[in-house]
Protein backbone atom coordinates (compact mmCIF):
# COMPACT_ATOMS: atom_id res chain seq x y z
CA UNK A 1 0.00 0.00 0.00
CA UNK A 2 1.16 3.54 -0.73
CA UNK A 3 2.65 5.21 2.34
CA UNK A 4 4.09 8.54 3.35
CA UNK A 5 6.22 9.15 6.45
CA UNK A 6 7.28 12.64 7.50
CA UNK A 7 10.03 13.56 9.93
CA UNK A 8 10.56 15.15 12.30
CA UNK A 9 7.07 15.42 13.80
CA UNK A 10 7.95 18.81 15.23
CA UNK A 11 10.80 21.24 14.66
CA UNK A 12 11.72 24.43 16.50
CA UNK A 13 14.13 26.82 14.79
CA UNK A 14 15.56 30.17 15.66
CA UNK A 15 14.81 32.83 13.09
CA UNK A 16 17.47 32.56 10.38
CA UNK A 17 18.40 28.96 11.26
CA UNK A 18 18.07 26.90 8.08
CA UNK A 19 16.89 23.27 8.16
CA UNK A 20 15.18 20.52 6.17
CA UNK A 21 11.99 18.51 6.51
CA UNK A 22 11.86 14.94 5.23
CA UNK A 23 9.13 13.03 3.42
CA UNK A 24 9.79 9.34 2.75
CA UNK A 25 7.37 7.55 0.49
CA UNK A 26 6.49 4.11 -0.80
CA UNK A 27 4.36 4.12 -3.90
CA UNK A 28 3.76 1.81 -6.85
CA UNK A 29 4.92 4.25 -9.49
CA UNK A 30 5.00 7.91 -8.54
CA UNK A 31 2.69 10.20 -10.46
CA UNK A 32 3.36 13.21 -8.26
CA UNK A 33 4.59 14.34 -4.86
CA UNK A 34 2.98 17.38 -3.33
CA UNK A 35 3.94 19.76 -0.52
CA UNK A 36 1.37 21.82 1.35
CA UNK A 37 1.48 24.31 4.18
CA UNK A 38 -1.34 24.27 6.74
CA UNK A 39 -2.03 26.93 9.34
CA UNK A 40 -4.12 26.03 12.41
CA UNK A 41 -7.82 25.75 11.65
CA UNK A 42 -7.35 26.26 7.90
CA UNK A 43 -7.19 24.09 4.81
CA UNK A 44 -3.84 23.06 3.30
CA UNK A 45 -2.25 25.63 0.99
CA UNK A 46 -0.47 24.29 -2.07
CA UNK A 47 3.29 24.84 -2.28
CA UNK A 48 4.92 22.50 -4.82
CA UNK A 49 4.37 19.53 -7.11
CA UNK A 50 7.34 17.30 -8.04
CA UNK A 51 7.12 14.56 -10.65
CA UNK A 52 10.49 12.88 -11.11
CA UNK A 53 13.71 12.18 -9.24
CA UNK A 54 16.17 15.04 -9.47
CA UNK A 55 13.48 17.68 -9.82
CA UNK A 56 13.73 20.81 -7.66
CA UNK A 57 11.37 23.74 -7.14
CA UNK A 58 11.79 26.96 -5.19
CA UNK A 59 9.52 29.60 -3.74
CA UNK A 60 10.89 32.37 -1.57
CA UNK A 61 12.66 30.68 1.36
CA UNK A 62 11.45 27.19 0.46
CA UNK A 63 13.04 24.65 -1.85
CA UNK A 64 11.67 21.17 -2.53
CA UNK A 65 13.75 18.30 -3.90
CA UNK A 66 12.86 14.75 -4.92
CA UNK A 67 14.67 11.42 -5.07
CA UNK A 68 13.27 7.96 -5.79
CA UNK A 69 12.60 7.34 -2.11
CA UNK A 70 12.13 10.71 -0.47
CA UNK A 71 11.59 14.41 -0.76
CA UNK A 72 13.07 17.25 1.24
CA UNK A 73 11.66 20.67 1.96
CA UNK A 74 14.57 22.98 2.66
CA UNK A 75 13.85 26.17 4.57
CA UNK A 76 16.51 28.84 4.26
CA UNK A 77 16.73 31.62 6.86
CA UNK A 78 13.20 31.04 8.15
CA UNK A 79 11.05 33.78 9.61
CA UNK A 80 8.34 33.49 12.30
CA UNK A 81 5.66 33.68 9.60
CA UNK A 82 6.94 30.36 8.22
CA UNK A 83 5.59 28.68 11.35
CA UNK A 84 2.97 26.13 10.23
CA UNK A 85 2.47 22.43 9.63
CA UNK A 86 4.00 21.20 6.38
CA UNK A 87 2.27 18.25 4.75
CA UNK A 88 3.57 15.90 2.08
CA UNK A 89 1.31 13.81 -0.18
CA UNK A 90 1.83 11.34 -3.01
CA UNK A 91 -0.27 10.02 -5.84
CA UNK A 92 0.60 6.81 -7.63
CA UNK A 93 0.22 5.93 -11.29
CA UNK A 94 -2.21 3.15 -10.41
CA UNK A 95 -4.92 5.07 -8.60
CA UNK A 96 -6.60 8.38 -8.03
CA UNK A 97 -6.12 8.68 -4.28
CA UNK A 98 -3.68 11.06 -2.65
CA UNK A 99 -1.91 9.75 0.46
CA UNK A 100 -0.83 12.27 3.07
CA UNK A 101 1.77 12.11 5.78
CA UNK A 102 1.05 13.33 9.30
CA UNK A 103 3.01 16.52 8.76
CA UNK A 104 5.88 18.38 10.39
CA UNK A 105 4.93 21.16 12.78
CA UNK A 106 7.45 23.97 12.34
CA UNK A 107 7.87 26.75 14.87
CA UNK A 108 10.24 29.61 14.11
CA UNK A 109 11.23 31.61 17.16
CA UNK A 110 12.08 35.31 16.75
CA UNK B 1 -10.18 33.35 -9.87
CA UNK B 2 -12.09 32.15 -6.82
CA UNK B 3 -10.77 29.24 -4.84
CA UNK B 4 -12.55 26.30 -3.28
CA UNK B 5 -15.24 27.34 -0.80
CA UNK B 6 -16.90 25.31 1.93
CA UNK B 7 -19.95 25.95 4.08
CA UNK B 8 -20.54 26.07 6.91
CA UNK B 9 -17.12 26.75 8.40
CA UNK B 10 -18.16 25.42 11.77
CA UNK B 11 -20.93 23.05 12.82
CA UNK B 12 -21.83 21.94 16.31
CA UNK B 13 -24.40 19.20 16.61
CA UNK B 14 -25.72 16.69 19.07
CA UNK B 15 -25.04 13.01 18.74
CA UNK B 16 -27.61 11.31 16.55
CA UNK B 17 -28.39 14.35 14.42
CA UNK B 18 -27.77 14.54 10.66
CA UNK B 19 -25.46 17.15 9.18
CA UNK B 20 -24.73 18.26 5.62
CA UNK B 21 -21.71 20.14 4.32
CA UNK B 22 -21.31 21.88 0.99
CA UNK B 23 -18.25 22.34 -1.20
CA UNK B 24 -17.97 24.60 -4.24
CA UNK B 25 -14.87 23.70 -6.27
CA UNK B 26 -12.83 25.88 -8.60
CA UNK B 27 -15.15 26.28 -11.57
CA UNK B 28 -13.08 24.59 -14.28
CA UNK B 29 -12.04 21.64 -12.11
CA UNK B 30 -13.72 18.32 -12.93
CA UNK B 31 -12.46 16.31 -9.95
CA UNK B 32 -13.58 16.86 -6.38
CA UNK B 33 -12.27 15.10 -3.27
CA UNK B 34 -13.50 14.89 0.32
CA UNK B 35 -11.11 14.33 3.21
CA UNK B 36 -11.37 14.09 6.98
CA UNK B 37 -8.62 15.42 9.22
CA UNK B 38 -8.25 14.97 12.95
CA UNK B 39 -5.81 16.77 15.22
CA UNK B 40 -2.20 15.88 14.53
CA UNK B 41 -3.02 13.81 11.46
CA UNK B 42 -2.84 14.40 7.75
CA UNK B 43 -5.97 14.53 5.61
CA UNK B 44 -7.57 11.11 5.18
CA UNK B 45 -9.26 10.30 1.87
CA UNK B 46 -13.03 9.74 2.00
CA UNK B 47 -14.29 9.85 -1.57
CA UNK B 48 -13.88 11.51 -4.94
CA UNK B 49 -15.93 12.54 -7.95
CA UNK B 50 -15.07 13.01 -11.57
CA UNK B 51 -17.75 15.33 -12.87
CA UNK B 52 -20.98 13.96 -11.36
CA UNK B 53 -19.77 10.37 -10.99
CA UNK B 54 -18.56 9.12 -7.61
CA UNK B 55 -15.65 6.94 -8.66
CA UNK B 56 -14.03 5.86 -5.42
CA UNK B 57 -14.89 5.59 -1.75
CA UNK B 58 -12.63 4.81 1.18
CA UNK B 59 -13.16 1.58 3.06
CA UNK B 60 -13.33 3.81 6.13
CA UNK B 61 -16.46 5.54 4.84
CA UNK B 62 -19.33 3.99 6.76
CA UNK B 63 -22.85 3.76 5.39
CA UNK B 64 -23.76 6.79 7.54
CA UNK B 65 -21.77 8.94 5.12
CA UNK B 66 -23.07 9.86 1.68
CA UNK B 67 -21.82 12.31 -0.89
CA UNK B 68 -23.31 13.75 -4.05
CA UNK B 69 -22.20 16.02 -6.83
CA UNK B 70 -25.25 16.80 -8.93
CA UNK B 71 -24.49 18.19 -12.39
CA UNK B 72 -20.78 17.98 -11.67
CA UNK B 73 -20.64 21.32 -9.90
CA UNK B 74 -20.91 21.70 -6.11
CA UNK B 75 -20.84 18.68 -3.82
CA UNK B 76 -22.51 17.80 -0.54
CA UNK B 77 -21.34 15.43 2.18
CA UNK B 78 -24.00 14.18 4.58
CA UNK B 79 -23.39 12.37 7.83
CA UNK B 80 -26.41 10.63 9.32
CA UNK B 81 -26.81 9.75 12.99
CA UNK B 82 -23.61 11.54 13.96
CA UNK B 83 -21.31 10.04 16.58
CA UNK B 84 -18.69 11.75 18.73
CA UNK B 85 -16.00 10.03 16.67
CA UNK B 86 -17.17 11.99 13.64
CA UNK B 87 -15.80 15.19 15.18
CA UNK B 88 -13.09 16.37 12.78
CA UNK B 89 -12.25 18.88 10.08
CA UNK B 90 -13.87 17.95 6.77
CA UNK B 91 -11.87 19.19 3.81
CA UNK B 92 -12.79 19.48 0.17
CA UNK B 93 -10.27 19.72 -2.65
CA UNK B 94 -10.60 20.08 -6.40
CA UNK B 95 -8.33 19.43 -9.35
CA UNK B 96 -8.41 19.37 -13.12
CA UNK B 97 -7.58 15.84 -14.25
CA UNK B 98 -4.71 15.57 -16.67
CA UNK B 99 -3.23 18.92 -15.77
CA UNK B 100 -0.65 18.65 -12.98
CA UNK B 101 -3.19 16.82 -10.79
CA UNK B 102 -2.49 19.36 -8.09
CA UNK B 103 -5.28 19.56 -5.54
CA UNK B 104 -6.47 22.87 -4.19
CA UNK B 105 -8.17 22.78 -0.82
CA UNK B 106 -11.00 24.71 0.70
CA UNK B 107 -10.91 26.16 4.22
CA UNK B 108 -12.68 23.14 5.69
CA UNK B 109 -15.74 22.58 7.88
CA UNK B 110 -15.04 21.95 11.55
CA UNK B 111 -17.58 19.49 12.96
CA UNK B 112 -18.06 19.07 16.68
CA UNK B 113 -20.43 16.34 17.86
CA UNK B 114 -21.53 16.73 21.47
Coordinates of C-alpha atoms in Angstrom, one line a residue:
Chain A
X1 CA 0.0 0.0 0.0
X2 CA 1.2 3.5 -0.7
X3 CA 2.6 5.2 2.3
X4 CA 4.1 8.5 3.4
X5 CA 6.2 9.1 6.4
X6 CA 7.3 12.6 7.5
X7 CA 10.0 13.6 9.9
X8 CA 10.6 15.1 12.3
X9 CA 7.1 15.4 13.8
X10 CA 8.0 18.8 15.2
X11 CA 10.8 21.2 14.7
X12 CA 11.7 24.4 16.5
X13 CA 14.1 26.8 14.8
X14 CA 15.6 30.2 15.7
X15 CA 14.8 32.8 13.1
X16 CA 17.5 32.6 10.4
X17 CA 18.4 29.0 11.3
X18 CA 18.1 26.9 8.1
X19 CA 16.9 23.3 8.2
X20 CA 15.2 20.5 6.2
X21 CA 12.0 18.5 6.5
X22 CA 11.9 14.9 5.2
X23 CA 9.1 13.0 3.4
X24 CA 9.8 9.3 2.7
X25 CA 7.4 7.5 0.5
X26 CA 6.5 4.1 -0.8
X27 CA 4.4 4.1 -3.9
X28 CA 3.8 1.8 -6.8
X29 CA 4.9 4.3 -9.5
X30 CA 5.0 7.9 -8.5
X31 CA 2.7 10.2 -10.5
X32 CA 3.4 13.2 -8.3
X33 CA 4.6 14.3 -4.9
X34 CA 3.0 17.4 -3.3
X35 CA 3.9 19.8 -0.5
X36 CA 1.4 21.8 1.3
X37 CA 1.5 24.3 4.2
X38 CA -1.3 24.3 6.7
X39 CA -2.0 26.9 9.3
X40 CA -4.1 26.0 12.4
X41 CA -7.8 25.7 11.6
X42 CA -7.4 26.3 7.9
X43 CA -7.2 24.1 4.8
X44 CA -3.8 23.1 3.3
X45 CA -2.3 25.6 1.0
X46 CA -0.5 24.3 -2.1
X47 CA 3.3 24.8 -2.3
X48 CA 4.9 22.5 -4.8
X49 CA 4.4 19.5 -7.1
X50 CA 7.3 17.3 -8.0
X51 CA 7.1 14.6 -10.7
X52 CA 10.5 12.9 -11.1
X53 CA 13.7 12.2 -9.2
X54 CA 16.2 15.0 -9.5
X55 CA 13.5 17.7 -9.8
X56 CA 13.7 20.8 -7.7
X57 CA 11.4 23.7 -7.1
X58 CA 11.8 27.0 -5.2
X59 CA 9.5 29.6 -3.7
X60 CA 10.9 32.4 -1.6
X61 CA 12.7 30.7 1.4
X62 CA 11.4 27.2 0.5
X63 CA 13.0 24.6 -1.9
X64 CA 11.7 21.2 -2.5
X65 CA 13.7 18.3 -3.9
X66 CA 12.9 14.8 -4.9
X67 CA 14.7 11.4 -5.1
X68 CA 13.3 8.0 -5.8
X69 CA 12.6 7.3 -2.1
X70 CA 12.1 10.7 -0.5
X71 CA 11.6 14.4 -0.8
X72 CA 13.1 17.3 1.2
X73 CA 11.7 20.7 2.0
X74 CA 14.6 23.0 2.7
X75 CA 13.8 26.2 4.6
X76 CA 16.5 28.8 4.3
X77 CA 16.7 31.6 6.9
X78 CA 13.2 31.0 8.1
X79 CA 11.0 33.8 9.6
X80 CA 8.3 33.5 12.3
X81 CA 5.7 33.7 9.6
X82 CA 6.9 30.4 8.2
X83 CA 5.6 28.7 11.4
X84 CA 3.0 26.1 10.2
X85 CA 2.5 22.4 9.6
X86 CA 4.0 21.2 6.4
X87 CA 2.3 18.3 4.7
X88 CA 3.6 15.9 2.1
X89 CA 1.3 13.8 -0.2
X90 CA 1.8 11.3 -3.0
X91 CA -0.3 10.0 -5.8
X92 CA 0.6 6.8 -7.6
X93 CA 0.2 5.9 -11.3
X94 CA -2.2 3.2 -10.4
X95 CA -4.9 5.1 -8.6
X96 CA -6.6 8.4 -8.0
X97 CA -6.1 8.7 -4.3
X98 CA -3.7 11.1 -2.7
X99 CA -1.9 9.8 0.5
X100 CA -0.8 12.3 3.1
X101 CA 1.8 12.1 5.8
X102 CA 1.1 13.3 9.3
X103 CA 3.0 16.5 8.8
X104 CA 5.9 18.4 10.4
X105 CA 4.9 21.2 12.8
X106 CA 7.4 24.0 12.3
X107 CA 7.9 26.7 14.9
X108 CA 10.2 29.6 14.1
X109 CA 11.2 31.6 17.2
X110 CA 12.1 35.3 16.7
Chain B
X1 CA -10.2 33.3 -9.9
X2 CA -12.1 32.2 -6.8
X3 CA -10.8 29.2 -4.8
X4 CA -12.5 26.3 -3.3
X5 CA -15.2 27.3 -0.8
X6 CA -16.9 25.3 1.9
X7 CA -20.0 25.9 4.1
X8 CA -20.5 26.1 6.9
X9 CA -17.1 26.8 8.4
X10 CA -18.2 25.4 11.8
X11 CA -20.9 23.1 12.8
X12 CA -21.8 21.9 16.3
X13 CA -24.4 19.2 16.6
X14 CA -25.7 16.7 19.1
X15 CA -25.0 13.0 18.7
X16 CA -27.6 11.3 16.6
X17 CA -28.4 14.3 14.4
X18 CA -27.8 14.5 10.7
X19 CA -25.5 17.2 9.2
X20 CA -24.7 18.3 5.6
X21 CA -21.7 20.1 4.3
X22 CA -21.3 21.9 1.0
X23 CA -18.2 22.3 -1.2
X24 CA -18.0 24.6 -4.2
X25 CA -14.9 23.7 -6.3
X26 CA -12.8 25.9 -8.6
X27 CA -15.1 26.3 -11.6
X28 CA -13.1 24.6 -14.3
X29 CA -12.0 21.6 -12.1
X30 CA -13.7 18.3 -12.9
X31 CA -12.5 16.3 -9.9
X32 CA -13.6 16.9 -6.4
X33 CA -12.3 15.1 -3.3
X34 CA -13.5 14.9 0.3
X35 CA -11.1 14.3 3.2
X36 CA -11.4 14.1 7.0
X37 CA -8.6 15.4 9.2
X38 CA -8.3 15.0 13.0
X39 CA -5.8 16.8 15.2
X40 CA -2.2 15.9 14.5
X41 CA -3.0 13.8 11.5
X42 CA -2.8 14.4 7.8
X43 CA -6.0 14.5 5.6
X44 CA -7.6 11.1 5.2
X45 CA -9.3 10.3 1.9
X46 CA -13.0 9.7 2.0
X47 CA -14.3 9.8 -1.6
X48 CA -13.9 11.5 -4.9
X49 CA -15.9 12.5 -8.0
X50 CA -15.1 13.0 -11.6
X51 CA -17.7 15.3 -12.9
X52 CA -21.0 14.0 -11.4
X53 CA -19.8 10.4 -11.0
X54 CA -18.6 9.1 -7.6
X55 CA -15.6 6.9 -8.7
X56 CA -14.0 5.9 -5.4
X57 CA -14.9 5.6 -1.8
X58 CA -12.6 4.8 1.2
X59 CA -13.2 1.6 3.1
X60 CA -13.3 3.8 6.1
X61 CA -16.5 5.5 4.8
X62 CA -19.3 4.0 6.8
X63 CA -22.9 3.8 5.4
X64 CA -23.8 6.8 7.5
X65 CA -21.8 8.9 5.1
X66 CA -23.1 9.9 1.7
X67 CA -21.8 12.3 -0.9
X68 CA -23.3 13.7 -4.0
X69 CA -22.2 16.0 -6.8
X70 CA -25.3 16.8 -8.9
X71 CA -24.5 18.2 -12.4
X72 CA -20.8 18.0 -11.7
X73 CA -20.6 21.3 -9.9
X74 CA -20.9 21.7 -6.1
X75 CA -20.8 18.7 -3.8
X76 CA -22.5 17.8 -0.5
X77 CA -21.3 15.4 2.2
X78 CA -24.0 14.2 4.6
X79 CA -23.4 12.4 7.8
X80 CA -26.4 10.6 9.3
X81 CA -26.8 9.8 13.0
X82 CA -23.6 11.5 14.0
X83 CA -21.3 10.0 16.6
X84 CA -18.7 11.7 18.7
X85 CA -16.0 10.0 16.7
X86 CA -17.2 12.0 13.6
X87 CA -15.8 15.2 15.2
X88 CA -13.1 16.4 12.8
X89 CA -12.2 18.9 10.1
X90 CA -13.9 17.9 6.8
X91 CA -11.9 19.2 3.8
X92 CA -12.8 19.5 0.2
X93 CA -10.3 19.7 -2.7
X94 CA -10.6 20.1 -6.4
X95 CA -8.3 19.4 -9.4
X96 CA -8.4 19.4 -13.1
X97 CA -7.6 15.8 -14.2
X98 CA -4.7 15.6 -16.7
X99 CA -3.2 18.9 -15.8
X100 CA -0.7 18.6 -13.0
X101 CA -3.2 16.8 -10.8
X102 CA -2.5 19.4 -8.1
X103 CA -5.3 19.6 -5.5
X104 CA -6.5 22.9 -4.2
X105 CA -8.2 22.8 -0.8
X106 CA -11.0 24.7 0.7
X107 CA -10.9 26.2 4.2
X108 CA -12.7 23.1 5.7
X109 CA -15.7 22.6 7.9
X110 CA -15.0 21.9 11.6
X111 CA -17.6 19.5 13.0
X112 CA -18.1 19.1 16.7
X113 CA -20.4 16.3 17.9
X114 CA -21.5 16.7 21.5

